[in-house]
Short mmCIF file of C-alpha atoms in Angstrom, two decimals:
data_model
loop_
_atom_site.label_atom_id
_atom_site.label_comp_id
_atom_site.label_asym_id
_atom_site.label_seq_id
_atom_site.Cartn_x
_atom_site.Cartn_y
_atom_site.Cartn_z
CA TYR K 1 9.14 16.48 -28.02
CA VAL K 2 12.20 14.20 -27.43
CA ALA K 3 10.86 13.43 -24.01
CA GLN K 4 7.45 12.30 -25.48
CA ILE K 5 9.23 9.97 -27.86
CA HIS K 6 11.16 8.28 -25.00
CA PHE K 7 7.95 8.20 -22.92
CA LEU K 8 5.87 6.77 -25.82
CA ARG K 9 8.56 4.10 -26.43
CA HIS K 10 8.31 3.12 -22.69
CA ASP K 11 11.92 4.07 -22.20
CA TYR K 12 11.12 5.76 -18.87
CA THR K 13 14.67 5.74 -17.54
CA THR K 14 15.82 7.77 -20.54
CA ALA K 15 12.69 9.96 -20.29
CA THR K 16 13.27 10.82 -16.66
CA ALA K 17 16.91 11.72 -17.36
CA TYR K 18 15.99 13.96 -20.32
CA ILE K 19 13.03 15.62 -18.77
CA SER K 20 14.96 16.28 -15.47
CA LYS K 21 17.48 18.33 -17.38
CA GLN K 22 14.86 20.14 -19.46
CA ILE K 23 12.58 21.34 -16.64
CA GLN K 24 15.61 23.13 -15.07
CA LYS K 25 15.51 25.52 -18.00
CA ASP K 26 13.06 28.36 -18.49
CA ILE K 27 10.95 26.67 -21.24
CA LEU K 28 7.43 26.52 -22.43
CA TYR K 29 5.30 23.53 -21.42
CA LYS K 30 7.09 23.14 -18.11
CA ASP K 31 3.84 22.01 -16.50
CA GLU K 32 3.39 19.18 -19.00
CA LEU K 33 7.03 18.13 -18.63
CA ASN K 34 6.54 17.86 -14.88
CA TYR K 35 3.49 15.64 -15.55
CA LEU K 36 5.50 13.45 -18.05
CA LEU K 37 8.37 13.23 -15.49
CA GLY K 38 5.85 12.23 -12.80
CA GLN K 39 4.33 9.58 -15.07
CA SER K 40 7.74 8.22 -15.97
CA TYR K 41 8.67 7.78 -12.27
CA PHE K 42 5.23 6.33 -11.73
CA GLN K 43 5.79 3.70 -14.53
CA LEU K 44 9.17 2.88 -12.99
CA ALA K 45 7.34 2.36 -9.58
CA GLU K 46 9.37 5.15 -8.01
CA TYR K 47 6.24 6.62 -6.40
CA ALA K 48 7.99 8.88 -3.87
CA LYS K 49 9.88 10.50 -6.77
CA ALA K 50 6.69 10.85 -8.79
CA LEU K 51 4.72 12.64 -6.12
CA PRO K 52 6.20 16.21 -6.31
CA PHE K 53 5.73 16.27 -10.02
CA PHE K 54 2.05 15.27 -9.85
CA PHE K 55 1.57 17.88 -7.18
CA PHE K 56 3.26 20.55 -9.29
CA PHE K 57 1.24 19.64 -12.34
CA LEU K 58 -2.07 19.48 -10.51
CA SER K 59 -1.43 22.74 -8.76
CA LYS K 60 -0.78 24.52 -12.10
CA SER K 61 -3.34 22.76 -14.34
CA GLY K 62 -6.69 24.31 -14.77
CA LYS K 63 -8.48 20.94 -15.07
CA GLN K 64 -7.59 17.83 -13.28
CA SER K 65 -7.70 14.74 -15.37
CA LYS K 66 -8.83 11.52 -13.75
CA ASP K 67 -5.62 9.79 -14.87
CA ALA K 68 -3.48 12.46 -13.08
CA VAL K 69 -5.60 12.30 -9.96
CA TYR K 70 -5.45 8.51 -9.97
CA MET K 71 -1.66 8.49 -10.39
CA LEU K 72 -1.29 10.95 -7.55
CA ALA K 73 -3.61 8.96 -5.24
CA TYR K 74 -1.88 5.57 -6.15
CA ALA K 75 1.55 7.12 -5.50
CA GLN K 76 0.30 8.35 -2.09
CA TYR K 77 -1.10 4.91 -1.39
CA LYS K 78 2.10 3.16 -2.29
CA THR K 79 4.21 5.53 -0.13
CA GLY K 80 1.89 5.07 2.88
CA ALA K 81 0.16 8.43 2.76
CA PHE K 82 -3.21 6.67 3.16
CA ILE K 83 -5.27 9.61 4.39
CA LYS K 84 -4.25 11.75 1.44
CA ALA K 85 -4.76 8.80 -0.94
CA ILE K 86 -8.28 8.38 0.47
CA GLU K 87 -9.11 11.93 -0.37
CA ASN K 88 -7.92 11.56 -3.88
CA PHE K 89 -9.33 8.06 -4.55
CA LYS K 90 -12.73 9.29 -3.32
CA GLN K 91 -12.81 11.63 -6.37
CA LEU K 92 -12.60 8.62 -8.69
CA ASN K 93 -14.39 5.74 -6.99
CA LEU K 94 -17.75 6.55 -8.56
CA LEU K 95 -16.48 6.40 -12.08
CA ASP K 96 -18.25 3.66 -13.99
CA GLU K 97 -15.12 2.27 -15.71
CA LYS K 98 -11.92 0.47 -15.01
CA ILE K 99 -10.12 3.35 -13.32
CA GLY K 100 -13.10 3.85 -10.96
CA GLN K 101 -12.93 0.17 -10.00
CA ASN K 102 -9.18 0.35 -9.54
CA ALA K 103 -9.52 3.49 -7.40
CA THR K 104 -12.30 1.86 -5.25
CA TYR K 105 -10.30 -1.24 -4.62
CA ALA K 106 -7.17 0.76 -3.61
CA LEU K 107 -9.51 3.02 -1.50
CA ALA K 108 -10.72 -0.10 0.33
CA ASP K 109 -7.12 -1.06 1.16
CA CYS K 110 -6.48 2.52 2.39
CA TYR K 111 -9.41 2.21 4.65
CA LEU K 112 -8.06 -1.12 5.99
CA GLN K 113 -4.67 0.49 6.63
CA THR K 114 -6.27 3.24 8.56
CA LYS K 115 -8.46 0.80 10.62
CA GLN K 116 -11.72 1.89 8.99
CA LYS K 117 -13.03 -1.68 8.38
CA GLU K 118 -16.64 -0.87 7.68
CA LYS K 119 -15.67 1.77 5.06
CA ALA K 120 -13.30 -0.78 3.56
CA ARG K 121 -16.04 -3.39 3.47
CA LEU K 122 -18.35 -0.99 1.62
CA ALA K 123 -15.56 0.00 -0.79
CA PHE K 124 -14.84 -3.70 -1.56
CA GLN K 125 -18.56 -4.27 -2.12
CA SER K 126 -18.56 -1.39 -4.65
CA ALA K 127 -15.46 -2.64 -6.53
CA ALA K 128 -16.97 -6.14 -6.59
CA ALA K 129 -20.13 -4.68 -8.21
CA SER K 130 -18.10 -3.28 -11.11
CA ASN K 131 -17.30 -5.21 -14.20
CA GLY K 132 -14.17 -3.43 -15.24
CA ASP K 133 -11.52 -5.98 -14.20
CA VAL K 134 -12.41 -9.53 -13.39
CA VAL K 135 -9.37 -10.10 -11.09
CA ILE K 136 -10.30 -7.02 -9.06
CA LYS K 137 -13.85 -8.11 -9.02
CA GLU K 138 -12.88 -11.43 -7.62
CA ASN K 139 -10.53 -10.13 -4.97
CA ALA K 140 -12.98 -7.42 -3.91
CA LEU K 141 -15.90 -9.89 -3.61
CA TYR K 142 -13.80 -12.15 -1.38
CA ASN K 143 -12.60 -9.33 0.79
CA TYR K 144 -16.14 -8.01 1.14
CA ALA K 145 -17.20 -11.46 2.35
CA LYS K 146 -14.30 -11.75 4.71
CA LEU K 147 -14.92 -8.35 6.22
CA SER K 148 -18.60 -8.86 6.37
CA LEU K 149 -18.00 -11.94 8.43
CA GLU K 150 -15.45 -10.27 10.66
CA LEU K 151 -17.78 -7.31 11.35
CA GLY K 152 -20.75 -9.43 12.25
CA SER K 153 -22.78 -9.31 9.02
CA ALA K 154 -22.97 -13.09 8.61
CA ASN K 155 -25.89 -12.98 6.10
CA ASP K 156 -24.04 -10.65 3.83
CA ALA K 157 -20.91 -12.88 4.14
CA VAL K 158 -22.82 -15.98 3.19
CA THR K 159 -24.55 -14.27 0.21
CA ALA K 160 -21.14 -12.90 -1.01
CA LEU K 161 -19.45 -16.28 -0.63
CA GLU K 162 -22.17 -17.91 -2.60
CA ASP K 163 -21.94 -15.21 -5.33
CA TYR K 164 -18.18 -15.79 -5.23
CA LEU K 165 -18.50 -19.59 -5.76
CA ASN K 166 -21.04 -19.06 -8.60
CA LEU K 167 -18.93 -16.41 -10.42
CA PHE K 168 -15.49 -17.93 -9.67
CA PRO K 169 -15.89 -21.75 -9.29
CA LYS K 170 -12.15 -22.08 -9.99
CA GLY K 171 -11.03 -18.85 -8.41
CA SER K 172 -8.12 -18.14 -6.11
CA TYR K 173 -10.22 -18.33 -2.94
CA THR K 174 -12.58 -21.13 -3.81
CA ASP K 175 -11.36 -23.45 -1.06
CA ASP K 176 -11.60 -20.70 1.53
CA ALA K 177 -15.02 -19.65 0.31
#
């Protein structure tokens, strides 16, 4: 209970210290405390520390929440475990909501990091088609256009750049477009 109070107050440093002590004990709700500890490290951008707690929670939990899978995948992505992140992001990329768009955008970058440019291009296209987050939509559309041009799909690139200029006339990449 005390751990949740610190977590909900966004005092992640205190939450990690408290939970770390509690999970050493033989207590109820150990799975949930592992998840809270993983979330706290995640919020502190300590992704390598978060990973084992997400693995523990997801291995013990009967159902896998999309938030837990997303945090696991994102922590893998941020620690350079791109192949594993791809596997987990693929579970979320079809969700028609903000988390799905975020997962698809990160999936595209994972594909780039693993030299799978055509898959990255398609993932950027999918993220650009979503209306969850306008900044992600803008970046994804521009990256889709750039990769389309690089991979020899000039017509797709021109169409995407025209769409970009229509949707984001004062966007970050307007001059480049």
